[in-house]
PDB file of C-alpha atoms in Angstrom:
ATOM      1  CA  MET U   1     -29.277 -22.769 -60.724  1.00 47.00           C
ATOM      2  CA  GLU U   2     -27.694 -26.482 -60.200  1.00 47.00           C
ATOM      3  CA  ILE U   3     -24.591 -25.149 -61.753  1.00 45.00           C
ATOM      4  CA  ASP U   4     -24.198 -22.136 -59.330  1.00 51.00           C
ATOM      5  CA  THR U   5     -24.801 -24.321 -56.214  1.00 50.00           C
ATOM      6  CA  GLU U   6     -22.316 -26.932 -57.541  1.00 45.00           C
ATOM      7  CA  GLU U   7     -19.647 -24.076 -57.931  1.00 46.00           C
ATOM      8  CA  ASN U   8     -20.426 -22.760 -54.385  1.00 47.00           C
ATOM      9  CA  GLU U   9     -19.982 -26.300 -53.136  1.00 45.00           C
ATOM     10  CA  VAL U  10     -16.800 -26.796 -54.961  1.00 44.00           C
ATOM     11  CA  SER U  11     -15.479 -23.310 -53.877  1.00 68.00           C
ATOM     12  CA  LEU U  12     -16.373 -24.193 -50.228  1.00 71.00           C
ATOM     13  CA  LEU U  13     -14.561 -27.439 -50.446  1.00 73.00           C
ATOM     14  CA  ASP U  14     -11.498 -25.882 -51.977  1.00 71.00           C
ATOM     15  CA  LEU U  15     -11.557 -23.455 -48.951  1.00 72.00           C
ATOM     16  CA  LEU U  16     -11.956 -26.034 -46.494  1.00 77.00           C
ATOM     17  CA  LEU U  17      -9.298 -28.222 -48.356  1.00 77.00           C
ATOM     18  CA  VAL U  18      -6.912 -25.341 -48.232  1.00 75.00           C
ATOM     19  CA  VAL U  19      -7.597 -24.903 -44.272  1.00 75.00           C
ATOM     20  CA  ALA U  20      -6.898 -28.666 -43.580  1.00 79.00           C
ATOM     21  CA  GLU U  21      -3.562 -28.634 -45.607  1.00 76.00           C
ATOM     22  CA  ASN U  22      -2.432 -25.707 -43.524  1.00 78.00           C
ATOM     23  CA  LEU U  23      -4.049 -26.690 -40.424  1.00 78.00           C
ATOM     24  CA  LYS U  24      -0.976 -27.083 -38.427  1.00 81.00           C
ATOM     25  CA  LEU U  25       0.404 -23.615 -39.492  1.00 78.00           C
ATOM     26  CA  LEU U  26      -3.000 -22.071 -38.461  1.00 77.00           C
ATOM     27  CA  ILE U  27      -2.977 -23.615 -35.009  1.00 82.00           C
ATOM     28  CA  LEU U  28       0.905 -23.478 -33.999  1.00 82.00           C
ATOM     29  CA  GLY U  29       1.358 -19.980 -35.501  1.00 80.00           C
ATOM     30  CA  PRO U  30      -1.117 -18.050 -33.211  1.00 81.00           C
ATOM     31  CA  VAL U  31      -0.069 -20.325 -30.411  1.00 82.00           C
ATOM     32  CA  VAL U  32       3.538 -19.245 -30.675  1.00 80.00           C
ATOM     33  CA  VAL U  33       2.699 -15.391 -31.289  1.00 78.00           C
ATOM     34  CA  GLY U  34       0.454 -15.396 -28.220  1.00 75.00           C
ATOM     35  CA  LEU U  35       3.203 -17.053 -25.925  1.00 77.00           C
ATOM     36  CA  LEU U  36       5.708 -14.539 -27.371  1.00 81.00           C
ATOM     37  CA  ALA U  37       3.361 -11.528 -26.818  1.00 73.00           C
ATOM     38  CA  LEU U  38       2.738 -12.979 -23.119  1.00 70.00           C
ATOM     39  CA  ALA U  39       6.510 -12.849 -22.503  1.00 73.00           C
ATOM     40  CA  ILE U  40       6.749  -9.467 -23.917  1.00 73.00           C
ATOM     41  CA  GLY U  41       3.841  -8.308 -21.573  1.00 66.00           C
ATOM     42  CA  TYR U  42       5.779  -9.601 -18.430  1.00 66.00           C
ATOM     43  CA  ALA U  43       9.031  -7.820 -19.906  1.00 64.00           C
ATOM     44  CA  LEU U  44       7.199  -4.601 -20.241  1.00 64.00           C
ATOM     45  CA  PRO U  45       7.233  -2.227 -17.073  1.00 73.00           C
ATOM     46  CA  GLN U  46       4.259  -2.530 -14.863  1.00 80.00           C
ATOM     47  CA  SER U  47       2.094   0.449 -13.776  1.00 87.00           C
ATOM     48  CA  PHE U  48       0.606   0.477 -10.335  1.00 92.00           C
ATOM     49  CA  ILE U  49      -2.175   3.162  -9.203  1.00 93.00           C
ATOM     50  CA  SER U  50      -2.173   4.783  -5.753  1.00 95.00           C
ATOM     51  CA  GLN U  51      -5.525   6.225  -4.949  1.00 95.00           C
ATOM     52  CA  ALA U  52      -6.432   8.979  -2.323  1.00 96.00           C
ATOM     53  CA  ILE U  53      -9.779  10.706  -1.373  1.00 96.00           C
ATOM     54  CA  LEU U  54      -9.996  14.267   0.036  1.00 95.00           C
ATOM     55  CA  ALA U  55     -13.021  16.058   1.319  1.00 93.00           C
ATOM     56  CA  LEU U  56     -12.257  20.230   1.258  1.00 89.00           C
ATOM     57  CA  PRO U  57     -14.198  22.194   4.011  1.00 83.00           C
ATOM     58  CA  THR U  58     -17.055  24.112   3.395  1.00 73.00           C
ATOM     59  CA  PRO U  59     -16.341  27.905   3.931  1.00 61.00           C
ATOM     60  CA  ILE U  60     -17.959  29.551   6.912  1.00 55.00           C
ATOM     61  CA  PRO U  61     -20.031  32.814   5.954  1.00 54.00           C
ATOM     62  CA  THR U  62     -18.259  35.802   7.117  1.00 52.00           C
ATOM     63  CA  PRO U  63     -19.124  39.624   6.923  1.00 51.00           C
ATOM     64  CA  THR U  64     -16.989  40.139   3.787  1.00 53.00           C
ATOM     65  CA  GLN U  65     -15.178  37.868   1.787  1.00 52.00           C
ATOM     66  CA  ALA U  66     -11.640  36.494   2.762  1.00 52.00           C
ATOM     67  CA  PRO U  67      -8.709  37.539   0.653  1.00 52.00           C
ATOM     68  CA  THR U  68      -7.948  33.745   0.143  1.00 56.00           C
ATOM     69  CA  PRO U  69     -10.976  31.891   0.414  1.00 68.00           C
ATOM     70  CA  THR U  70     -10.825  28.086   0.665  1.00 76.00           C
ATOM     71  CA  PRO U  71     -10.299  26.437  -2.731  1.00 85.00           C
ATOM     72  CA  THR U  72     -13.250  24.530  -4.301  1.00 88.00           C
ATOM     73  CA  PRO U  73     -12.721  20.686  -5.227  1.00 91.00           C
ATOM     74  CA  THR U  74     -12.563  21.892  -8.553  1.00 91.00           C
ATOM     75  CA  GLN U  75      -9.929  24.476  -8.278  1.00 91.00           C
ATOM     76  CA  ALA U  76      -7.666  21.916  -6.039  1.00 92.00           C
ATOM     77  CA  ALA U  77      -7.746  19.331  -9.032  1.00 93.00           C
ATOM     78  CA  ALA U  78      -6.871  21.949 -11.257  1.00 94.00           C
ATOM     79  CA  MET U  79      -3.604  23.179  -8.934  1.00 94.00           C
ATOM     80  CA  MET U  80      -2.559  19.289  -8.445  1.00 94.00           C
ATOM     81  CA  VAL U  81      -1.520  19.142 -12.129  1.00 93.00           C
ATOM     82  CA  SER U  82      -0.280  22.812 -12.274  1.00 94.00           C
ATOM     83  CA  PRO U  83       3.237  23.988 -12.280  1.00 94.00           C
ATOM     84  CA  VAL U  84       2.891  25.265  -8.591  1.00 93.00           C
ATOM     85  CA  VAL U  85       2.663  21.720  -7.529  1.00 94.00           C
ATOM     86  CA  LEU U  86       4.296  19.730  -9.987  1.00 94.00           C
ATOM     87  CA  ASP U  87       7.788  21.747 -10.067  1.00 94.00           C
ATOM     88  CA  PRO U  88       8.420  21.115  -6.451  1.00 94.00           C
ATOM     89  CA  VAL U  89       7.437  17.665  -6.485  1.00 94.00           C
ATOM     90  CA  ILE U  90       9.784  16.973  -9.488  1.00 93.00           C
ATOM     91  CA  GLY U  91      12.609  18.824  -7.271  1.00 91.00           C
ATOM     92  CA  SER U  92      12.176  17.157  -4.136  1.00 90.00           C
ATOM     93  CA  LEU U  93      11.619  13.536  -5.675  1.00 91.00           C
ATOM     94  CA  LYS U  94      14.393  14.123  -8.378  1.00 89.00           C
ATOM     95  CA  LEU U  95      12.096  12.794 -11.343  1.00 89.00           C
ATOM     96  CA  PHE U  96      13.214  12.888 -14.898  1.00 86.00           C
ATOM     97  CA  ALA U  97      16.561  13.699 -14.319  1.00 82.00           C
ATOM     98  CA  GLY U  98      18.652  15.505 -16.893  1.00 82.00           C
ATOM     99  CA  ARG U  99      15.329  16.442 -18.990  1.00 87.00           C
ATOM    100  CA  PRO U 100      13.992  20.112 -19.418  1.00 91.00           C
ATOM    101  CA  ILE U 101      11.316  21.170 -17.007  1.00 90.00           C
ATOM    102  CA  ASP U 102       8.708  21.476 -19.399  1.00 91.00           C
ATOM    103  CA  VAL U 103       9.243  17.869 -20.329  1.00 92.00           C
ATOM    104  CA  ALA U 104       9.258  16.737 -16.886  1.00 92.00           C
ATOM    105  CA  ARG U 105       6.264  18.572 -16.084  1.00 93.00           C
ATOM    106  CA  THR U 106       4.266  17.069 -18.864  1.00 92.00           C
ATOM    107  CA  GLY U 107       5.501  13.585 -18.020  1.00 92.00           C
ATOM    108  CA  LEU U 108       4.552  13.779 -14.584  1.00 93.00           C
ATOM    109  CA  ALA U 109       1.257  15.545 -15.060  1.00 93.00           C
ATOM    110  CA  LYS U 110       0.215  12.312 -17.418  1.00 93.00           C
ATOM    111  CA  GLN U 111       0.806  10.289 -13.944  1.00 93.00           C
ATOM    112  CA  ILE U 112      -1.412  12.226 -12.007  1.00 95.00           C
ATOM    113  CA  LYS U 113      -5.443  12.155 -12.548  1.00 95.00           C
ATOM    114  CA  ALA U 114      -7.437  14.335 -10.057  1.00 94.00           C
ATOM    115  CA  VAL U 115     -11.221  14.100 -10.574  1.00 94.00           C
ATOM    116  CA  VAL U 116     -14.078  15.744  -8.580  1.00 93.00           C
ATOM    117  CA  GLY U 117     -17.348  13.316  -8.023  1.00 90.00           C
ATOM    118  CA  LYS U 118     -20.969  14.120  -7.871  1.00 90.00           C
ATOM    119  CA  ASP U 119     -20.344  13.873  -4.003  1.00 90.00           C
ATOM    120  CA  GLY U 120     -18.213  16.461  -4.082  1.00 90.00           C
ATOM    121  CA  LEU U 121     -15.108  14.641  -3.256  1.00 93.00           C
ATOM    122  CA  LEU U 122     -11.989  15.012  -4.786  1.00 95.00           C
ATOM    123  CA  ARG U 123     -10.379  11.569  -6.018  1.00 95.00           C
ATOM    124  CA  LEU U 124      -6.507  11.424  -6.741  1.00 95.00           C
ATOM    125  CA  ASP U 125      -5.035   8.632  -8.690  1.00 95.00           C
ATOM    126  CA  VAL U 126      -1.158   8.543  -9.238  1.00 94.00           C
ATOM    127  CA  THR U 127       0.615   5.957 -11.486  1.00 93.00           C
ATOM    128  CA  ALA U 128       4.031   4.689 -11.401  1.00 91.00           C
ATOM    129  CA  ASN U 129       6.196   1.586 -11.889  1.00 89.00           C
ATOM    130  CA  SER U 130       5.852   0.516  -8.498  1.00 90.00           C
ATOM    131  CA  PRO U 131       3.534   0.413  -5.807  1.00 93.00           C
ATOM    132  CA  LEU U 132       5.765   2.271  -3.225  1.00 94.00           C
ATOM    133  CA  GLU U 133       6.716   4.768  -5.896  1.00 93.00           C
ATOM    134  CA  ALA U 134       2.980   5.288  -6.592  1.00 94.00           C
ATOM    135  CA  GLN U 135       2.418   5.936  -3.098  1.00 95.00           C
ATOM    136  CA  THR U 136       5.345   7.944  -2.621  1.00 95.00           C
ATOM    137  CA  LEU U 137       4.374  10.262  -5.422  1.00 95.00           C
ATOM    138  CA  ALA U 138       0.651  10.661  -4.203  1.00 95.00           C
ATOM    139  CA  ASN U 139       1.792  11.675  -0.677  1.00 96.00           C
ATOM    140  CA  ALA U 140       4.127  14.294  -2.395  1.00 95.00           C
ATOM    141  CA  VAL U 141       1.486  15.632  -4.562  1.00 95.00           C
ATOM    142  CA  ILE U 142      -0.919  16.115  -1.698  1.00 95.00           C
ATOM    143  CA  GLY U 143       1.789  17.336   0.587  1.00 94.00           C
ATOM    144  CA  THR U 144       2.697  20.035  -1.969  1.00 95.00           C
ATOM    145  CA  TRP U 145      -0.560  20.992  -2.909  1.00 95.00           C
ATOM    146  CA  LEU U 146      -1.469  21.501   0.942  1.00 94.00           C
ATOM    147  CA  LYS U 147       1.392  23.719   0.943  1.00 92.00           C
ATOM    148  CA  SER U 148       0.143  25.976  -1.732  1.00 90.00           C
ATOM    149  CA  THR U 149      -2.843  26.802   0.147  1.00 90.00           C
ATOM    150  CA  VAL U 150      -0.883  28.636   2.661  1.00 89.00           C
ATOM    151  CA  PRO U 151      -1.523  32.794   1.669  1.00 89.00           C
ATOM    152  CA  GLY U 152       1.381  34.544   0.405  1.00 84.00           C
ATOM    153  CA  ASP U 153       3.224  37.542   1.768  1.00 85.00           C
ATOM    154  CA  GLN U 154       0.611  40.312   0.621  1.00 88.00           C
ATOM    155  CA  ASP U 155      -2.533  37.834   1.894  1.00 84.00           C
ATOM    156  CA  ARG U 156      -0.805  37.008   4.955  1.00 84.00           C
ATOM    157  CA  ALA U 157      -0.448  40.808   5.885  1.00 89.00           C
ATOM    158  CA  ASP U 158      -4.013  41.586   4.768  1.00 87.00           C
ATOM    159  CA  LEU U 159      -5.499  38.456   6.775  1.00 87.00           C
ATOM    160  CA  GLU U 160      -3.714  39.566   9.908  1.00 87.00           C
ATOM    161  CA  LYS U 161      -4.925  42.989   9.790  1.00 90.00           C
ATOM    162  CA  ARG U 162      -8.353  41.659   9.476  1.00 89.00           C
ATOM    163  CA  LEU U 163      -8.041  39.515  12.329  1.00 87.00           C
ATOM    164  CA  ALA U 164      -6.798  42.141  14.346  1.00 90.00           C
ATOM    165  CA  TYR U 165      -9.847  44.453  13.753  1.00 89.00           C
ATOM    166  CA  ALA U 166     -12.055  41.427  14.167  1.00 86.00           C
ATOM    167  CA  LYS U 167     -10.683  40.823  17.570  1.00 88.00           C
ATOM    168  CA  VAL U 168     -11.136  44.483  18.610  1.00 89.00           C
ATOM    169  CA  THR U 169     -14.446  44.767  17.079  1.00 88.00           C
ATOM    170  CA  LEU U 170     -15.654  41.372  18.623  1.00 86.00           C
ATOM    171  CA  ALA U 171     -14.394  42.399  22.006  1.00 88.00           C
ATOM    172  CA  SER U 172     -16.479  45.875  21.729  1.00 86.00           C
ATOM    173  CA  VAL U 173     -19.325  44.213  20.428  1.00 84.00           C
ATOM    174  CA  SER U 174     -19.440  41.899  23.290  1.00 85.00           C
ATOM    175  CA  ARG U 175     -19.031  44.567  26.043  1.00 85.00           C
ATOM    176  CA  LEU U 176     -22.196  46.394  24.191  1.00 81.00           C
ATOM    177  CA  LEU U 177     -24.320  43.099  24.023  1.00 80.00           C
ATOM    178  CA  ASP U 178     -23.190  42.290  27.876  1.00 80.00           C
ATOM    179  CA  ARG U 179     -24.487  45.815  28.544  1.00 78.00           C
ATOM    180  CA  LEU U 180     -27.911  45.788  26.606  1.00 73.00           C
ATOM    181  CA  THR U 181     -28.408  42.457  28.116  1.00 74.00           C
ATOM    182  CA  THR U 182     -27.722  43.510  31.711  1.00 74.00           C
ATOM    183  CA  GLU U 183     -29.745  46.712  31.679  1.00 64.00           C
ATOM    184  CA  GLY U 184     -32.586  44.719  29.784  1.00 58.00           C
ATOM    185  CA  LEU U 185     -35.449  47.051  29.423  1.00 44.00           C
ATOM    186  CA  ALA U 186     -35.502  48.361  33.116  1.00 46.00           C
ATOM    187  CA  ASN U 187     -34.865  51.944  32.129  1.00 49.00           C
ATOM    188  CA  LEU U 188     -37.065  52.056  29.085  1.00 43.00           C
ATOM    189  CA  ASN U 189     -40.189  54.098  29.683  1.00 45.00           C
ATOM    190  CA  GLN U 190     -41.689  54.097  26.256  1.00 44.00           C
ATOM    191  CA  PRO U 191     -43.150  51.082  24.179  1.00 45.00           C
ATOM    192  CA  LEU U 192     -41.409  52.297  20.954  1.00 38.00           C
ATOM    193  CA  THR U 193     -37.865  52.418  22.941  1.00 46.00           C
ATOM    194  CA  ARG U 194     -38.668  48.971  24.258  1.00 44.00           C
ATOM    195  CA  GLY U 195     -38.983  47.787  20.582  1.00 45.00           C
ATOM    196  CA  GLU U 196     -35.973  49.446  19.264  1.00 44.00           C
ATOM    197  CA  ALA U 197     -33.933  48.127  22.200  1.00 49.00           C
ATOM    198  CA  GLY U 198     -35.306  44.646  21.224  1.00 50.00           C
ATOM    199  CA  THR U 199     -34.193  45.109  17.669  1.00 52.00           C
ATOM    200  CA  SER U 200     -30.843  46.482  18.706  1.00 71.00           C
ATOM    201  CA  LEU U 201     -30.169  43.492  20.866  1.00 73.00           C
ATOM    202  CA  VAL U 202     -30.869  40.915  17.946  1.00 78.00           C
ATOM    203  CA  ALA U 203     -28.838  43.178  15.515  1.00 81.00           C
ATOM    204  CA  VAL U 204     -25.591  43.167  18.096  1.00 79.00           C
ATOM    205  CA  GLY U 205     -26.062  39.399  18.612  1.00 80.00           C
ATOM    206  CA  GLU U 206     -25.840  38.685  14.942  1.00 83.00           C
ATOM    207  CA  LEU U 207     -22.800  40.922  14.599  1.00 83.00           C
ATOM    208  CA  GLN U 208     -21.313  39.238  17.554  1.00 82.00           C
ATOM    209  CA  ALA U 209     -21.439  36.001  15.785  1.00 84.00           C
ATOM    210  CA  ARG U 210     -20.109  37.109  12.570  1.00 85.00           C
ATOM    211  CA  TYR U 211     -16.835  38.442  13.979  1.00 84.00           C
ATOM    212  CA  PHE U 212     -16.556  35.374  16.191  1.00 85.00           C
ATOM    213  CA  ALA U 213     -16.609  33.386  13.103  1.00 83.00           C
ATOM    214  CA  GLU U 214     -14.072  35.620  11.548  1.00 84.00           C
ATOM    215  CA  VAL U 215     -11.891  35.116  14.674  1.00 85.00           C
ATOM    216  CA  LEU U 216     -11.971  31.593  14.096  1.00 85.00           C
ATOM    217  CA  THR U 217     -11.613  31.162  10.469  1.00 83.00           C
ATOM    218  CA  ILE U 218      -8.971  33.746   9.751  1.00 83.00           C
ATOM    219  CA  PRO U 219      -6.224  31.875  11.794  1.00 86.00           C
ATOM    220  CA  ARG U 220      -6.797  28.456   9.901  1.00 82.00           C
ATOM    221  CA  THR U 221      -6.939  30.370   6.762  1.00 82.00           C
ATOM    222  CA  LEU U 222      -3.127  31.627   7.803  1.00 86.00           C
ATOM    223  CA  GLN U 223      -2.158  28.150   8.259  1.00 86.00           C
ATOM    224  CA  GLY U 224      -3.569  26.752   5.143  1.00 86.00           C
ATOM    225  CA  LEU U 225      -5.473  23.601   4.498  1.00 88.00           C
ATOM    226  CA  SER U 226      -4.221  20.763   6.999  1.00 88.00           C
ATOM    227  CA  GLY U 227      -3.782  16.895   6.235  1.00 88.00           C
ATOM    228  CA  ASP U 228      -7.478  16.400   7.916  1.00 90.00           C
ATOM    229  CA  VAL U 229      -9.117  17.167   4.466  1.00 92.00           C
ATOM    230  CA  VAL U 230      -7.427  13.729   3.462  1.00 93.00           C
ATOM    231  CA  LYS U 231      -9.967  11.160   4.170  1.00 93.00           C
ATOM    232  CA  GLN U 232      -8.034   8.197   2.500  1.00 94.00           C
ATOM    233  CA  SER U 233      -4.806   8.370   2.337  1.00 94.00           C
ATOM    234  CA  PRO U 234      -2.820   7.338  -0.729  1.00 95.00           C
ATOM    235  CA  THR U 235      -3.121   3.582  -0.878  1.00 95.00           C
ATOM    236  CA  LEU U 236      -0.174   0.991  -1.290  1.00 94.00           C
ATOM    237  CA  PRO U 237      -1.555  -0.998  -4.644  1.00 91.00           C
ATOM    238  CA  THR U 238      -0.814  -4.900  -4.802  1.00 88.00           C
ATOM    239  CA  GLU U 239      -1.766  -5.417  -8.332  1.00 84.00           C
ATOM    240  CA  PRO U 240      -0.550  -3.753 -11.509  1.00 81.00           C
ATOM    241  CA  VAL U 241      -3.201  -2.032 -13.734  1.00 79.00           C
ATOM    242  CA  ALA U 242      -1.058  -2.235 -16.965  1.00 60.00           C
ATOM    243  CA  PRO U 243       0.047  -4.194 -18.928  1.00 62.00           C
ATOM    244  CA  LYS U 244      -2.815  -6.435 -19.239  1.00 66.00           C
ATOM    245  CA  LYS U 245      -0.698  -9.423 -20.434  1.00 65.00           C
ATOM    246  CA  SER U 246      -3.353 -11.925 -20.875  1.00 72.00           C
ATOM    247  CA  LEU U 247      -5.661  -9.407 -23.083  1.00 70.00           C
ATOM    248  CA  ILE U 248      -2.442  -8.748 -25.173  1.00 70.00           C
ATOM    249  CA  ALA U 249      -1.682 -12.498 -25.791  1.00 70.00           C
ATOM    250  CA  VAL U 250      -5.197 -13.269 -26.965  1.00 79.00           C
ATOM    251  CA  MET U 251      -5.204 -10.127 -29.257  1.00 84.00           C
ATOM    252  CA  ALA U 252      -1.800 -11.088 -30.697  1.00 77.00           C
ATOM    253  CA  ALA U 253      -3.026 -14.633 -31.254  1.00 76.00           C
ATOM    254  CA  PHE U 254      -6.231 -13.572 -32.870  1.00 83.00           C
ATOM    255  CA  GLY U 255      -4.388 -11.025 -34.878  1.00 86.00           C
ATOM    256  CA  SER U 256      -1.668 -13.524 -36.263  1.00 82.00           C
ATOM    257  CA  GLY U 257      -4.508 -16.089 -36.907  1.00 81.00           C
ATOM    258  CA  PHE U 258      -6.519 -13.827 -38.925  1.00 86.00           C
ATOM    259  CA  ALA U 259      -3.326 -12.923 -40.730  1.00 87.00           C
ATOM    260  CA  LEU U 260      -1.896 -16.288 -41.376  1.00 81.00           C
ATOM    261  CA  LEU U 261      -5.358 -17.455 -42.672  1.00 81.00           C
ATOM    262  CA  LEU U 262      -5.355 -14.413 -45.223  1.00 86.00           C
ATOM    263  CA  TRP U 263      -1.904 -15.334 -46.338  1.00 84.00           C
ATOM    264  CA  VAL U 264      -2.779 -19.194 -46.896  1.00 81.00           C
ATOM    265  CA  PHE U 265      -5.759 -17.851 -48.832  1.00 79.00           C
ATOM    266  CA  LEU U 266      -3.767 -15.482 -50.920  1.00 79.00           C
ATOM    267  CA  ARG U 267      -1.119 -18.135 -51.524  1.00 79.00           C
ATOM    268  CA  HIS U 268      -3.714 -20.353 -52.748  1.00 75.00           C
ATOM    269  CA  ALA U 269      -5.452 -18.068 -54.727  1.00 74.00           C
ATOM    270  CA  TRP U 270      -2.127 -16.928 -56.635  1.00 72.00           C
ATOM    271  CA  LYS U 271      -1.350 -20.759 -57.256  1.00 74.00           C
ATOM    272  CA  SER U 272      -4.681 -21.232 -58.695  1.00 72.00           C
ATOM    273  CA  VAL U 273      -4.438 -17.962 -61.132  1.00 68.00           C
ATOM    274  CA  ALA U 274      -0.885 -19.375 -62.010  1.00 66.00           C
ATOM    275  CA  GLN U 275      -3.054 -22.101 -64.044  1.00 68.00           C
ATOM    276  CA  ASP U 276      -4.418 -19.638 -66.455  1.00 66.00           C
ATOM    277  CA  PRO U 277      -2.103 -18.705 -69.130  1.00 69.00           C
ATOM    278  CA  GLN U 278      -3.135 -15.229 -69.301  1.00 66.00           C
ATOM    279  CA  ALA U 279      -2.720 -14.579 -65.535  1.00 65.00           C
ATOM    280  CA  ALA U 280       0.497 -16.651 -65.428  1.00 65.00           C
ATOM    281  CA  GLU U 281       1.902 -14.174 -68.152  1.00 68.00           C
ATOM    282  CA  LYS U 282       0.588 -11.157 -65.905  1.00 68.00           C
ATOM    283  CA  GLN U 283       2.318 -12.967 -62.872  1.00 66.00           C
ATOM    284  CA  ALA U 284       5.655 -12.890 -64.885  1.00 72.00           C
ATOM    285  CA  LYS U 285       5.402  -9.593 -65.570  1.00 69.00           C
ATOM    286  CA  LEU U 286       4.552  -8.533 -62.013  1.00 67.00           C
ATOM    287  CA  ARG U 287       7.565 -10.274 -60.715  1.00 69.00           C
ATOM    288  CA  ALA U 288       9.866  -8.825 -63.139  1.00 72.00           C
ATOM    289  CA  ALA U 289       8.641  -5.505 -62.107  1.00 69.00           C
ATOM    290  CA  ILE U 290       9.009  -6.205 -58.417  1.00 68.00           C
ATOM    291  CA  GLY U 291      12.343  -7.443 -59.044  1.00 63.00           C
ATOM    292  CA  LEU U 292      13.531  -4.496 -61.276  1.00 46.00           C
ATOM    293  CA  LYS U 293      12.062  -2.200 -58.557  1.00 47.00           C
ATOM    294  CA  SER U 294      14.360  -4.199 -55.919  1.00 47.00           C
ATOM    295  CA  ARG U 295      17.324  -3.528 -57.801  1.00 46.00           C
ATOM    296  CA  MET U 296      16.743   0.138 -58.670  1.00 40.00           C
ATOM    297  CA  GLN U 297      16.447   0.585 -54.604  1.00 47.00           C
TER     298      GLN U 297
END
């Protein structure tokens, strides 16, 4: 037991001696590597994020579902990274010039992040190499998406017909409601008829409210969503989010320090093994084999 303890103490002292002999290398090496990594971090292109928040309106109930209902926040988030939005943005801002459209589309999609929160708000993050570029790109994405909410030709024609019908029907229902309200129950002689008249008055009033809602909502649908859904306009970032220069320098310093420490121990072990004649012979064969392999290459 005492012999094992002495051997452990000797081994520990040997390791400490190796570290002490190479202390300057183990300190200066990581420092130099860390400074180089910091300089490289400053040379790398920076990334800035412009953030925006959108709140989509809640659809108003109508007698029948509209041909082009208001998109949900999830649908809007999917559309913002779809070719319907990406292709016009690439064309208007002349992004990824000279590259195929599918490559440009994939590259731009990586810069856009649209997420719907638990509060139902759509949060848009757009990344670019400069603050102004990030803000400009975010505005272009939102503007192009808003244009995509405008109905197409067929849907527009259907909505216009529906609007015309709703206006005519609303006018007829309003006249009927006015007549029922004016006449009241003066000409009704039977209690049953009086109850039927009251029921008809409520039903006509509900019908009027529904067609009135259609007359209000269909013109908005024809125009598409407006900029009012943007509750927070794209911000102009001031601080880059990447690269994290300090983190890069620290990780490089720690990594190089560990690699140098491992190299120092391996070199010490190599020299220690060389003192054994049998191990020295194996080392000579290993050097010869490595030298032969190098010449063959």
